[in-house]
Short mmCIF file of C-alpha atoms in Angstrom, two decimals:
data_model
loop_
_atom_site.label_atom_id
_atom_site.label_comp_id
_atom_site.label_asym_id
_atom_site.label_seq_id
_atom_site.Cartn_x
_atom_site.Cartn_y
_atom_site.Cartn_z
CA UNK J 844 20.04 7.35 35.23
CA UNK J 845 20.15 8.21 31.54
CA UNK J 846 18.31 5.78 29.27
CA UNK J 847 18.16 5.61 25.46
CA UNK J 848 14.53 4.96 24.57
CA UNK J 849 13.40 4.55 20.96
CA UNK J 850 15.95 7.10 19.87
CA UNK J 851 14.92 9.55 22.64
CA UNK J 852 17.59 10.29 25.21
CA UNK J 853 15.72 10.75 28.45
CA UNK J 854 16.92 11.52 31.96
CA UNK J 855 14.68 10.07 34.70
CA UNK J 856 15.94 11.67 37.88
CA UNK J 857 14.46 11.52 41.39
CA UNK J 858 11.60 14.00 41.67
CA UNK J 859 11.02 14.24 37.90
CA UNK J 860 7.33 14.75 37.07
CA UNK J 861 6.07 12.64 34.17
CA UNK J 862 2.61 12.93 32.61
CA UNK J 863 1.44 9.60 31.19
CA UNK J 864 -0.64 10.18 28.04
CA UNK J 865 -1.11 6.65 26.78
CA UNK J 866 -0.04 3.04 26.48
CA UNK J 867 1.18 1.34 23.36
CA UNK J 868 2.12 -2.24 22.61
CA UNK J 869 5.87 -2.37 21.90
CA UNK J 870 6.27 -6.07 21.05
CA UNK J 871 4.45 -9.38 21.36
CA UNK J 872 5.38 -12.59 23.15
CA UNK J 873 3.98 -15.49 21.10
CA UNK J 874 3.36 -19.13 22.00
CA UNK J 875 2.12 -21.86 19.66
CA UNK J 876 -1.51 -22.62 20.49
CA UNK J 877 -3.27 -26.00 20.51
CA UNK J 878 -6.98 -26.28 21.46
CA UNK J 879 -7.01 -22.64 22.62
CA UNK J 880 -4.21 -23.34 25.12
CA UNK J 881 -0.43 -22.89 25.06
CA UNK J 882 1.20 -26.01 23.66
CA UNK J 883 3.29 -27.78 26.30
CA UNK J 884 6.07 -28.15 23.73
CA UNK J 885 6.04 -24.48 22.71
CA UNK J 886 8.75 -22.05 23.73
CA UNK J 887 7.84 -18.36 24.06
CA UNK J 888 9.20 -16.26 21.21
CA UNK J 889 9.42 -12.49 20.84
CA UNK J 890 7.81 -11.02 17.72
CA UNK J 891 8.36 -7.41 16.60
CA UNK J 892 5.27 -5.56 15.35
CA UNK J 893 6.65 -5.56 11.78
CA UNK J 894 6.95 -9.38 11.78
CA UNK J 895 5.75 -10.55 8.33
CA UNK J 896 2.53 -12.37 7.55
CA UNK J 897 -1.22 -11.74 7.58
CA UNK J 898 -3.35 -13.11 10.41
CA UNK J 899 -6.98 -13.82 11.27
CA UNK J 900 -8.25 -13.04 14.74
CA UNK J 901 -9.84 -15.95 16.65
CA UNK J 902 -12.96 -14.83 18.55
CA UNK J 903 -12.47 -14.67 22.33
CA UNK J 904 -14.63 -17.30 24.08
CA UNK J 905 -14.73 -15.34 27.36
CA UNK J 906 -17.74 -12.98 27.45
CA UNK J 907 -17.76 -9.35 28.55
CA UNK J 908 -20.25 -8.65 31.34
CA UNK J 909 -21.25 -5.07 30.43
CA UNK J 910 -20.98 -2.43 27.73
CA UNK J 911 -18.76 -0.44 30.10
CA UNK J 912 -16.24 -3.32 30.23
CA UNK J 913 -16.17 -3.48 26.43
CA UNK J 914 -15.47 0.27 26.09
CA UNK J 915 -12.74 0.04 28.75
CA UNK J 916 -10.92 -2.93 27.21
CA UNK J 917 -11.65 -2.90 23.46
CA UNK J 918 -10.49 -0.27 20.96
CA UNK J 919 -13.46 1.56 19.43
CA UNK J 920 -12.57 4.30 16.96
CA UNK J 921 -13.35 5.99 13.64
CA UNK J 922 -11.32 3.66 11.41
CA UNK J 923 -12.47 0.40 9.83
CA UNK J 924 -10.38 -1.41 12.49
CA UNK J 925 -12.27 0.29 15.32
CA UNK J 926 -15.71 -1.22 14.75
CA UNK J 927 -15.73 -4.43 16.86
CA UNK J 928 -18.71 -6.79 16.65
CA UNK J 929 -20.41 -8.66 19.52
CA UNK J 930 -23.54 -10.73 20.07
CA UNK J 931 -25.70 -11.41 23.11
CA UNK J 932 -27.14 -14.88 23.86
CA UNK J 933 -30.25 -13.10 25.21
CA UNK J 934 -32.61 -10.57 23.60
CA UNK J 935 -31.85 -6.93 24.51
CA UNK J 936 -35.08 -4.91 24.81
CA UNK J 937 -34.66 -1.17 24.24
CA UNK J 938 -37.27 1.61 24.20
CA UNK J 939 -38.07 1.33 20.48
CA UNK J 940 -36.01 -1.63 19.28
CA UNK J 941 -35.21 -5.20 20.34
CA UNK J 942 -31.83 -6.73 19.56
CA UNK J 943 -32.40 -10.42 19.00
CA UNK J 944 -30.17 -13.03 20.59
CA UNK J 945 -27.26 -14.03 18.37
CA UNK J 946 -27.54 -10.91 16.16
CA UNK J 947 -24.25 -9.23 15.27
CA UNK J 948 -23.98 -5.79 16.93
CA UNK J 949 -21.38 -3.43 15.42
CA UNK J 950 -19.94 -0.87 17.87
CA UNK J 951 -19.14 2.35 15.93
CA UNK J 952 -18.32 5.07 18.47
CA UNK J 953 -18.65 6.20 22.07
CA UNK J 954 -20.57 9.46 22.56
CA UNK J 955 -22.48 11.41 25.20
CA UNK J 956 -26.21 10.86 24.48
CA UNK J 957 -28.69 12.91 26.58
CA UNK J 958 -26.02 13.44 29.23
CA UNK J 959 -25.15 9.72 29.47
CA UNK J 960 -22.16 7.93 27.97
CA UNK J 961 -23.35 5.41 25.39
CA UNK J 962 -22.15 3.41 22.39
CA UNK J 963 -23.54 4.04 18.90
CA UNK J 964 -24.42 0.60 17.48
CA UNK J 965 -25.76 -0.88 14.24
CA UNK J 966 -27.57 -4.16 13.55
CA UNK J 967 -28.15 -5.30 9.95
CA UNK J 968 -31.44 -7.21 9.60
CA UNK J 969 -32.89 -8.28 6.24
CA UNK J 970 -30.33 -6.08 4.45
CA UNK J 971 -31.51 -3.03 6.43
CA UNK J 972 -29.34 -1.16 8.96
CA UNK J 973 -30.89 -0.33 12.34
CA UNK J 974 -29.01 2.26 14.44
CA UNK J 975 -29.42 2.54 18.22
CA UNK J 976 -27.42 3.33 21.36
CA UNK J 977 -26.49 1.11 24.29
CA UNK J 978 -25.69 2.84 27.62
CA UNK J 979 -22.43 1.87 29.34
CA UNK J 980 -24.54 0.62 32.26
CA UNK J 981 -26.13 -2.11 30.08
CA UNK J 982 -25.26 -5.49 31.58
CA UNK J 983 -25.42 -9.01 30.16
CA UNK J 984 -23.13 -11.43 28.38
CA UNK J 985 -21.48 -10.13 25.23
CA UNK J 986 -19.38 -12.44 23.07
CA UNK J 987 -17.01 -11.48 20.27
CA UNK J 988 -18.22 -12.34 16.75
CA UNK J 989 -16.04 -14.24 14.31
CA UNK J 990 -13.93 -11.86 12.20
CA UNK J 991 -13.13 -12.88 8.61
CA UNK J 992 -10.86 -9.87 7.94
CA UNK J 993 -7.06 -10.29 7.74
CA UNK J 994 -4.59 -8.08 9.59
CA UNK J 995 -0.88 -7.43 10.00
CA UNK J 996 0.61 -7.96 13.48
CA UNK J 997 0.90 -4.18 13.87
CA UNK J 998 -2.82 -3.70 13.19
CA UNK J 999 -3.69 -6.48 15.66
CA UNK J 1000 -1.47 -4.88 18.31
CA UNK J 1001 -3.04 -1.44 17.80
CA UNK J 1002 -6.71 -2.46 17.51
CA UNK J 1003 -7.43 -6.09 18.23
CA UNK J 1004 -5.85 -6.96 21.59
CA UNK J 1005 -8.19 -6.06 24.48
CA UNK J 1006 -6.61 -4.68 27.65
CA UNK J 1007 -5.87 -7.36 30.28
CA UNK J 1008 -6.46 -10.18 27.76
CA UNK J 1009 -4.30 -12.19 25.41
CA UNK J 1010 -5.25 -12.75 21.78
CA UNK J 1011 -5.26 -15.92 19.67
CA UNK J 1012 -4.51 -15.43 15.96
CA UNK J 1013 -4.34 -17.83 13.02
CA UNK J 1014 -1.75 -17.41 10.27
CA UNK J 1015 -3.69 -16.62 7.09
CA UNK J 1016 -0.89 -16.90 4.55
CA UNK J 1017 2.30 -18.96 4.66
CA UNK J 1018 5.54 -17.10 5.36
CA UNK J 1019 7.34 -17.40 2.03
CA UNK J 1020 10.67 -16.03 3.23
CA UNK J 1021 11.41 -18.44 6.07
CA UNK J 1022 15.01 -18.49 7.30
CA UNK J 1023 16.87 -19.60 10.41
CA UNK J 1024 16.35 -16.22 12.10
CA UNK J 1025 12.57 -16.79 12.02
CA UNK J 1026 11.50 -17.80 15.55
CA UNK J 1027 8.49 -19.82 14.27
CA UNK J 1028 8.84 -23.41 12.99
CA UNK J 1029 9.31 -23.83 9.24
CA UNK J 1030 6.01 -24.12 7.29
CA UNK J 1031 4.07 -23.14 10.43
CA UNK J 1032 0.40 -22.43 9.61
CA UNK J 1033 -1.36 -22.83 12.96
CA UNK J 1034 -2.51 -20.56 15.80
CA UNK J 1035 -0.49 -18.31 18.11
CA UNK J 1036 -1.35 -16.89 21.53
CA UNK J 1037 -0.10 -13.29 21.63
CA UNK J 1038 0.80 -11.65 24.95
CA UNK J 1039 1.50 -7.90 24.63
CA UNK J 1040 4.46 -6.06 26.18
CA UNK J 1041 3.53 -2.38 26.60
CA UNK J 1042 5.43 0.86 26.54
CA UNK J 1043 4.25 3.94 28.40
CA UNK J 1044 3.87 7.11 26.35
CA UNK J 1045 4.65 10.17 28.44
CA UNK J 1046 5.49 13.87 28.27
CA UNK J 1047 7.91 15.69 30.51
CA UNK J 1048 8.29 19.37 31.28
CA UNK J 1049 10.54 21.37 28.95
CA UNK J 1050 10.39 18.67 26.24
CA UNK J 1051 8.27 18.94 23.10
CA UNK J 1052 8.41 15.29 22.14
CA UNK J 1053 6.82 12.10 23.43
CA UNK J 1054 8.97 9.87 25.66
CA UNK J 1055 8.54 6.09 25.31
CA UNK J 1056 9.21 4.13 28.53
CA UNK J 1057 9.09 0.33 28.48
CA UNK J 1058 6.72 -1.04 31.10
CA UNK J 1059 9.39 -3.39 32.49
CA UNK J 1060 11.86 -0.56 33.23
CA UNK J 1061 13.05 -0.71 36.89
CA UNK J 1062 11.88 2.74 38.02
CA UNK J 1063 9.65 3.45 41.03
CA UNK J 1064 6.96 6.10 40.57
CA UNK J 1065 4.21 7.64 42.67
CA UNK J 1066 0.78 8.77 41.39
CA UNK J 1067 0.41 12.53 42.04
CA UNK J 1068 -2.42 13.24 39.60
CA UNK J 1069 -4.80 14.56 42.27
CA UNK J 1070 -2.37 17.15 43.68
CA UNK J 1071 -0.55 18.48 40.60
CA UNK J 1072 -1.43 21.14 38.01
CA UNK J 1073 -1.23 19.04 34.84
CA UNK J 1074 -2.10 22.04 32.64
CA UNK J 1075 1.58 23.03 32.80
CA UNK J 1076 2.39 20.12 30.45
CA UNK J 1077 2.19 20.18 26.69
CA UNK J 1078 0.14 17.28 25.34
CA UNK J 1079 1.31 16.12 21.92
CA UNK J 1080 -1.52 14.82 19.75
CA UNK J 1081 -1.28 12.80 16.56
CA UNK J 1082 -3.75 13.47 13.76
CA UNK J 1083 -5.55 10.27 14.85
CA UNK J 1084 -5.92 11.75 18.37
CA UNK J 1085 -7.37 14.96 16.92
CA UNK J 1086 -9.77 12.99 14.69
CA UNK J 1087 -11.09 11.06 17.71
CA UNK J 1088 -12.28 14.29 19.34
CA UNK J 1089 -16.01 14.97 19.16
CA UNK J 1090 -17.35 17.18 16.36
CA UNK J 1091 -18.45 19.74 18.98
CA UNK J 1092 -14.77 20.54 19.80
CA UNK J 1093 -14.02 21.88 16.31
CA UNK J 1094 -12.77 24.35 15.12
CA UNK J 1095 -9.55 24.49 17.18
CA UNK J 1096 -6.11 26.13 17.01
CA UNK J 1097 -3.01 23.92 17.22
CA UNK J 1098 0.76 24.41 17.06
CA UNK J 1099 2.78 21.89 15.03
CA UNK J 1100 5.33 20.17 17.29
CA UNK J 1101 6.63 17.75 14.69
CA UNK J 1102 5.89 18.22 11.00
CA UNK J 1103 5.62 15.52 8.32
CA UNK J 1104 8.79 14.27 6.64
CA UNK J 1105 10.12 16.44 3.81
CA UNK J 1106 9.24 13.77 1.26
CA UNK J 1107 5.53 14.04 2.01
CA UNK J 1108 4.62 16.72 -0.55
CA UNK J 1109 2.63 18.97 -0.62
CA UNK J 1110 2.49 18.85 3.18
CA UNK J 1111 6.14 19.94 3.59
CA UNK J 1112 4.83 23.47 4.30
CA UNK J 1113 3.58 22.19 7.67
CA UNK J 1114 6.77 22.80 9.66
CA UNK J 1115 7.33 22.71 13.43
CA UNK J 1116 6.33 25.89 15.27
CA UNK J 1117 3.58 26.93 12.82
CA UNK J 1118 0.07 27.47 14.13
CA UNK J 1119 -2.87 26.01 12.20
CA UNK J 1120 -6.66 26.12 12.48
CA UNK J 1121 -8.37 22.71 12.33
CA UNK J 1122 -11.94 23.40 11.19
CA UNK J 1123 -13.58 19.98 11.09
CA UNK J 1124 -13.16 16.22 10.63
CA UNK J 1125 -14.97 14.16 8.01
CA UNK J 1126 -14.89 11.27 5.54
CA UNK J 1127 -14.22 12.20 1.92
CA UNK J 1128 -14.22 10.28 -1.36
CA UNK J 1129 -11.10 9.80 -3.47
CA UNK J 1130 -10.39 8.06 -6.76
CA UNK J 1131 -7.48 5.64 -6.47
CA UNK J 1132 -5.47 5.92 -9.70
CA UNK J 1133 -2.31 4.22 -10.97
CA UNK J 1134 0.05 5.15 -13.77
CA UNK J 1135 -0.35 2.97 -16.89
CA UNK J 1136 3.05 1.54 -17.76
CA UNK J 1137 4.41 -1.90 -18.54
CA UNK J 1138 7.60 -1.53 -16.54
CA UNK J 1139 7.83 -1.06 -12.80
CA UNK J 1140 7.49 0.88 -10.53
CA UNK J 1141 4.13 2.53 -11.15
CA UNK J 1142 3.11 5.75 -9.41
CA UNK J 1143 -0.14 5.80 -7.42
CA UNK J 1144 -2.43 8.76 -6.66
CA UNK J 1145 -5.52 9.67 -4.63
CA UNK J 1146 -7.54 12.24 -6.60
CA UNK J 1147 -10.24 14.36 -4.89
CA UNK J 1148 -13.62 14.89 -6.57
CA UNK J 1149 -12.84 18.63 -6.64
CA UNK J 1150 -10.10 18.09 -9.26
CA UNK J 1151 -10.88 20.57 -12.08
CA UNK J 1152 -8.77 19.08 -14.89
CA UNK J 1153 -10.31 17.26 -17.88
CA UNK J 1154 -9.62 13.74 -19.11
CA UNK J 1155 -9.76 11.92 -22.43
CA UNK J 1156 -10.37 8.20 -22.59
CA UNK J 1157 -7.58 5.72 -23.27
CA UNK J 1158 -8.05 2.10 -24.41
CA UNK J 1159 -8.54 -0.50 -21.70
CA UNK J 1160 -7.00 -3.97 -21.85
CA UNK J 1161 -8.95 -7.12 -20.97
CA UNK J 1162 -7.18 -10.44 -20.25
CA UNK J 1163 -10.31 -12.67 -20.40
CA UNK J 1164 -13.80 -12.73 -21.87
CA UNK J 1165 -15.07 -12.49 -18.27
CA UNK J 1166 -13.43 -9.04 -17.99
CA UNK J 1167 -15.32 -7.97 -21.12
CA UNK J 1168 -18.60 -8.94 -19.41
CA UNK J 1169 -17.69 -6.91 -16.30
CA UNK J 1170 -16.80 -3.83 -18.43
CA UNK J 1171 -19.91 -4.08 -20.63
CA UNK J 1172 -22.42 -1.25 -20.11
CA UNK J 1173 -25.88 -0.34 -21.40
CA UNK J 1174 -24.72 3.19 -22.27
CA UNK J 1175 -22.41 2.27 -25.13
CA UNK J 1176 -21.36 -0.86 -26.98
CA UNK J 1177 -17.92 -2.20 -26.11
CA UNK J 1178 -15.72 -2.55 -29.23
CA UNK J 1179 -12.51 -4.59 -28.84
CA UNK J 1180 -9.74 -6.07 -30.98
CA UNK J 1181 -8.03 -9.38 -30.10
CA UNK J 1182 -4.26 -9.24 -29.56
CA UNK J 1183 -3.80 -12.94 -28.74
CA UNK J 1184 -5.10 -16.05 -30.52
CA UNK J 1185 -7.33 -18.60 -28.76
CA UNK J 1186 -8.23 -22.04 -30.10
CA UNK J 1187 -11.57 -23.24 -28.75
CA UNK J 1188 -11.68 -26.92 -27.67
CA UNK J 1189 -15.40 -27.05 -28.60
CA UNK J 1190 -16.86 -26.61 -32.09
CA UNK J 1191 -19.89 -24.76 -30.68
CA UNK J 1192 -17.60 -21.94 -29.44
CA UNK J 1193 -15.54 -19.53 -31.55
CA UNK J 1194 -11.76 -19.67 -32.06
CA UNK J 1195 -10.15 -16.22 -32.01
CA UNK J 1196 -7.32 -14.97 -34.25
CA UNK J 1197 -5.10 -11.93 -33.64
CA UNK J 1198 -6.76 -8.85 -35.16
CA UNK J 1199 -10.35 -10.14 -34.89
CA UNK J 1200 -12.72 -7.32 -33.87
CA UNK J 1201 -15.86 -7.80 -31.77
CA UNK J 1202 -18.84 -5.87 -30.45
CA UNK J 1203 -19.66 -7.28 -27.01
CA UNK J 1204 -23.35 -8.16 -26.56
CA UNK J 1205 -24.30 -10.09 -23.39
CA UNK J 1206 -23.60 -13.05 -21.12
CA UNK J 1207 -25.71 -16.17 -21.72
CA UNK J 1208 -25.54 -19.97 -21.48
CA UNK J 1209 -24.89 -22.48 -24.25
CA UNK J 1210 -24.83 -26.25 -24.62
CA UNK J 1211 -21.55 -27.91 -25.61
CA UNK J 1212 -20.65 -31.53 -26.21
CA UNK J 1213 -18.04 -32.65 -23.69
CA UNK J 1214 -16.81 -36.29 -23.51
CA UNK J 1215 -19.96 -37.45 -25.32
CA UNK J 1216 -22.34 -35.62 -22.96
CA UNK J 1217 -24.11 -32.28 -23.25
CA UNK J 1218 -22.99 -29.66 -20.75
CA UNK J 1219 -24.30 -26.11 -20.15
CA UNK J 1220 -21.58 -23.41 -19.83
CA UNK J 1221 -21.52 -19.60 -19.51
CA UNK J 1222 -20.57 -17.83 -22.72
CA UNK J 1223 -20.22 -14.26 -23.98
CA UNK J 1224 -22.30 -13.44 -27.07
CA UNK J 1225 -20.49 -11.09 -29.45
CA UNK J 1226 -20.72 -9.83 -33.01
CA UNK J 1227 -17.54 -10.30 -35.03
CA UNK J 1228 -16.93 -7.31 -37.33
CA UNK J 1229 -16.18 -8.50 -40.87
CA UNK J 1230 -15.40 -6.31 -43.90
CA UNK J 1231 -19.03 -5.79 -44.90
CA UNK J 1232 -21.14 -7.62 -42.34
CA UNK J 1233 -21.43 -8.88 -38.74
CA UNK J 1234 -21.24 -12.49 -37.57
CA UNK J 1235 -22.78 -13.71 -34.28
CA UNK J 1236 -20.22 -15.74 -32.26
CA UNK J 1237 -19.98 -17.21 -28.75
CA UNK J 1238 -16.79 -16.86 -26.68
CA UNK J 1239 -16.20 -19.15 -23.67
CA UNK J 1240 -16.25 -17.10 -20.48
CA UNK J 1241 -13.05 -18.78 -19.26
CA UNK J 1242 -11.23 -17.77 -22.44
CA UNK J 1243 -7.70 -16.56 -21.68
CA UNK J 1244 -7.04 -14.23 -24.57
CA UNK J 1245 -6.16 -10.58 -24.72
CA UNK J 1246 -8.33 -7.73 -25.97
CA UNK J 1247 -7.75 -3.99 -26.41
CA UNK J 1248 -10.62 -1.50 -26.47
CA UNK J 1249 -11.25 0.58 -29.61
CA UNK J 1250 -12.17 4.14 -28.53
CA UNK J 1251 -14.66 6.12 -30.66
CA UNK J 1252 -15.46 8.68 -27.95
CA UNK J 1253 -13.36 11.88 -28.35
CA UNK J 1254 -15.13 13.85 -25.59
CA UNK J 1255 -13.35 15.40 -22.59
CA UNK J 1256 -14.68 14.52 -19.14
CA UNK J 1257 -14.47 15.91 -15.63
CA UNK J 1258 -13.71 13.38 -12.88
CA UNK J 1259 -17.25 13.56 -11.48
CA UNK J 1260 -18.72 12.81 -14.95
CA UNK J 1261 -16.54 9.70 -15.34
CA UNK J 1262 -17.69 8.40 -11.94
CA UNK J 1263 -21.35 8.89 -12.92
CA UNK J 1264 -21.24 7.53 -16.45
CA UNK J 1265 -18.69 4.70 -16.48
CA UNK J 1266 -17.66 1.66 -14.46
CA UNK J 1267 -14.21 1.52 -12.90
CA UNK J 1268 -11.51 0.51 -13.69
CA UNK J 1269 -11.27 3.13 -16.45
CA UNK J 1270 -8.27 4.38 -18.48
CA UNK J 1271 -7.68 8.10 -19.12
CA UNK J 1272 -5.10 10.78 -19.87
CA UNK J 1273 -5.21 14.40 -18.66
CA UNK J 1274 -6.17 16.57 -21.64
CA UNK J 1275 -6.59 19.86 -19.73
CA UNK J 1276 -4.64 20.25 -16.51
CA UNK J 1277 -6.16 21.69 -13.31
CA UNK J 1278 -5.13 25.38 -13.49
CA UNK J 1279 -5.90 25.89 -9.78
CA UNK J 1280 -2.95 23.63 -8.87
CA UNK J 1281 0.53 25.15 -9.16
CA UNK J 1282 2.10 21.81 -10.15
CA UNK J 1283 -0.47 19.34 -11.47
CA UNK J 1284 1.40 16.02 -11.11
CA UNK J 1285 -1.25 14.19 -13.14
CA UNK J 1286 -0.64 16.28 -16.28
CA UNK J 1287 2.82 14.77 -16.78
CA UNK J 1288 1.60 11.16 -16.49
CA UNK J 1289 1.15 9.57 -19.96
CA UNK J 1290 -1.81 7.43 -18.86
CA UNK J 1291 -3.85 6.73 -15.72
CA UNK J 1292 -6.11 3.90 -14.67
CA UNK J 1293 -8.89 4.92 -12.29
CA UNK J 1294 -9.12 1.75 -10.19
CA UNK J 1295 -11.82 2.39 -7.59
CA UNK J 1296 -13.51 4.97 -5.41
CA UNK J 1297 -12.47 4.87 -1.75
CA UNK J 1298 -13.52 6.76 1.37
CA UNK J 1299 -10.92 8.06 3.82
CA UNK J 1300 -10.64 10.26 6.94
CA UNK J 1301 -9.52 13.90 6.62
CA UNK J 1302 -9.04 17.06 8.67
CA UNK J 1303 -9.68 20.48 7.10
CA UNK J 1304 -6.94 22.97 8.12
CA UNK J 1305 -5.56 26.40 7.27
CA UNK J 1306 -2.72 28.63 8.46
CA UNK J 1307 -3.71 30.50 11.64
CA UNK J 1308 -1.74 33.65 10.71
CA UNK J 1309 -2.87 33.96 7.06
CA UNK J 1310 -5.97 31.83 6.39
CA UNK J 1311 -6.09 32.44 2.61
CA UNK J 1312 -6.92 28.81 1.71
CA UNK J 1313 -7.63 25.55 3.47
CA UNK J 1314 -6.32 22.00 2.81
CA UNK J 1315 -7.59 18.52 3.44
CA UNK J 1316 -4.93 16.45 5.22
CA UNK J 1317 -5.16 12.63 5.46
CA UNK J 1318 -5.41 11.42 9.05
CA UNK J 1319 -3.81 7.99 8.66
CA UNK J 1320 -1.00 8.69 6.17
CA UNK J 1321 0.52 11.89 7.58
CA UNK J 1322 2.93 11.54 10.52
CA UNK J 1323 2.55 14.76 12.45
CA UNK J 1324 2.30 15.90 16.09
CA UNK J 1325 0.45 19.00 17.32
CA UNK J 1326 -0.59 20.46 20.64
CA UNK J 1327 -3.74 22.50 21.14
CA UNK J 1328 -3.43 26.24 21.79
CA UNK J 1329 -5.94 28.13 23.94
CA UNK J 1330 -6.89 30.70 21.32
CA UNK J 1331 -10.22 31.70 19.83
CA UNK J 1332 -10.70 30.88 16.15
CA UNK J 1333 -10.97 34.24 14.33
CA UNK J 1334 -12.72 32.77 11.30
CA UNK J 1335 -15.18 29.95 11.94
CA UNK J 1336 -16.04 29.46 8.24
CA UNK J 1337 -13.02 27.92 6.47
CA UNK J 1338 -11.56 29.67 3.38
CA UNK J 1339 -11.77 28.05 -0.06
CA UNK J 1340 -10.39 24.50 -0.06
CA UNK J 1341 -7.28 23.95 -2.19
CA UNK J 1342 -7.39 20.85 -4.41
CA UNK J 1343 -4.59 18.45 -3.46
CA UNK J 1344 -3.67 15.34 -5.45
CA UNK J 1345 -1.91 12.98 -3.06
CA UNK J 1346 0.82 10.72 -4.39
CA UNK J 1347 1.06 7.60 -2.23
CA UNK J 1348 3.77 4.97 -1.84
CA UNK J 1349 3.49 1.36 -3.02
CA UNK J 1350 2.96 0.20 0.60
CA UNK J 1351 0.21 2.78 1.17
CA UNK J 1352 -1.40 1.75 -2.13
CA UNK J 1353 -1.67 -1.89 -1.05
CA UNK J 1354 -2.98 -0.91 2.40
CA UNK J 1355 -5.71 1.23 0.77
CA UNK J 1356 -6.70 -1.52 -1.69
CA UNK J 1357 -6.69 -4.33 0.86
CA UNK J 1358 -9.78 -3.04 2.64
CA UNK J 1359 -11.83 -2.01 -0.36
CA UNK J 1360 -14.17 -4.26 -2.38
CA UNK J 1361 -12.80 -7.64 -3.30
CA UNK J 1362 -12.03 -7.85 -7.03
CA UNK J 1363 -14.30 -10.21 -8.92
CA UNK J 1364 -12.48 -13.29 -10.21
CA UNK J 1365 -13.27 -15.21 -13.41
CA UNK J 1366 -15.20 -18.46 -13.00
CA UNK J 1367 -13.10 -21.63 -12.84
CA UNK J 1368 -12.07 -23.02 -16.21
CA UNK J 1369 -13.75 -26.32 -17.20
CA UNK J 1370 -11.51 -29.39 -17.69
CA UNK J 1371 -9.48 -29.34 -20.89
CA UNK J 1372 -10.55 -31.51 -23.79
CA UNK J 1373 -8.72 -34.88 -23.59
CA UNK J 1374 -5.75 -35.10 -25.95
#
C-alpha cells in the first residue's frame, strides 16, 4: 500500500526492510482529571502538540524501583528540560558521600564511569553543589520531585512523559482565545491526564529522509535485527542527536542530508550534500539584544562575546523609581531627567515635575503619616539638581513616573567590557562595526538594548573540503539533518572561529527569555490616600 505520512510518500511493500531509529509522540489523548483519576464525566479529547497554553507537571506518585528504570523511561539530556529531579525516602550511602532521605537529586547525564554505566547527579546542600554518580544497578524507591517550571504541550511531550506512563498536568494560564473548536470546557483551569500516541521514526534503503509511521498503522512486521547488516542504512541525525554523543566521539565528519531553511542566515551555506567536520560540542555565552524602537516589530539578536565591534552608550528609560534603584551602581552616579509628572500623596515625599533632574543616591526607609498613623515605607534618596545647588529629596519606591538617563560618558566599549563594568539591561549603539564580519547586521540598527546574558548549546563546525574557518551553530534553533561519514578528520585542531551574530525570531526570543532569570518586579503600591 502507499501511505501519505507527514508529507512523506512512503511505499510499505511486503519484504521491505525498515530500520527503526526512534519513537516520537505525535499527539496526546487528554481526559479531565479529578483526584488524580479520570473524571467519570470526562470524554477523551485529542490535543495536537501545538495546542495553546502553558502547563505545570504534576509529580508522579508511583516510585521508580531503580536508577536503570529511570534512565530507561525518563528523558535525560543536555538541555534544561533534560535534568529530572527525584528523591529517595531512605538515605543512599555512597563511597564518599551520603544522600539524605528527601533530598532533591538532579539527574544531569548518563555516562560510562570506570567501565560501568552511571548517572551524573547533583545535590544542593546549604547552597553548595555536591556532584556524584549513581550506578544503573542502584535500587530503592525514587519519587519524582515537584516541578515549578511551566511548559508548552510540545515540551511536555518531548521531555516530560515517561515511557509506559501517563502524565498529569495542570493548566498554568487560562486559554484566552477559547472558541467552539476548543475541545476543553470554557474557562477550564484544572488538571488533565495525558496519554501519548506515538509515531515510529524509521529509515528505509535508498531514501535519505526520515519516514514517520503512526504506531496504530495496520502493518505486520517481524524483528530481524539479529540477522541483518544494519550498516547498509543511512542514519539521519539531528543536531540534538549529534550533541547527545559523548565528547570522546568528536571530532567527526558528517554529510548534510537536509540543510536549514533558506531564511536561516548565515547558515544558508549549509546545503544538502556538503560534508562538514564537527569538532566539538559545548555551552557558550551570548548577549540577548533587542532593537530599541517604539513601534513594532523589534528585531532580536544573540551576540557572541567574540564580537569585535565597539559600542557607545545610549540613554536608558526607567518607568518607576524602583527601576532606578536596580540600575544604580557604585561605579558611577546615575543622572536622570523626569519626563512625566508625579504628585505625591504624602507631604514627606517629593512631587516630581517634567524636566526635574536627579542624581540617584540609595534606597532607604522613611516614616510617613497615613490615615493618622505613622507607617514605614521604602523610598529612593536622590539629589535634585537646581540651577546653583542640590536639594535632598525622597521619591516613593512605587512611584510610576518616567525617567530618561543623561549620558556623560563618551567612551567606546567592547562587548566584554560592558558585561564586566555595567548591569544589564543596557542601551548602546554600534560606533565601530566588526570588520571581520562581511555584513555586520548590528551596525545598521539605530539602537540596541542588551537585555541579559544567556548560555546555549553549540557545535563547532567547518567545511570538510576547505577548512579555512569554523562556525558555531546553535543546536536547538537550526533544523538540519546529517549522517556520519566514516572518514578520518584531517585537521583535529579547528581553524579560526568566525564571529556570527544570530538574528532570532519573535517566538525564539520568548523561548530564550522564558527560561532565564525572572525579572524583578516593583514592590506592591501602598493604598491610595483617601479622597
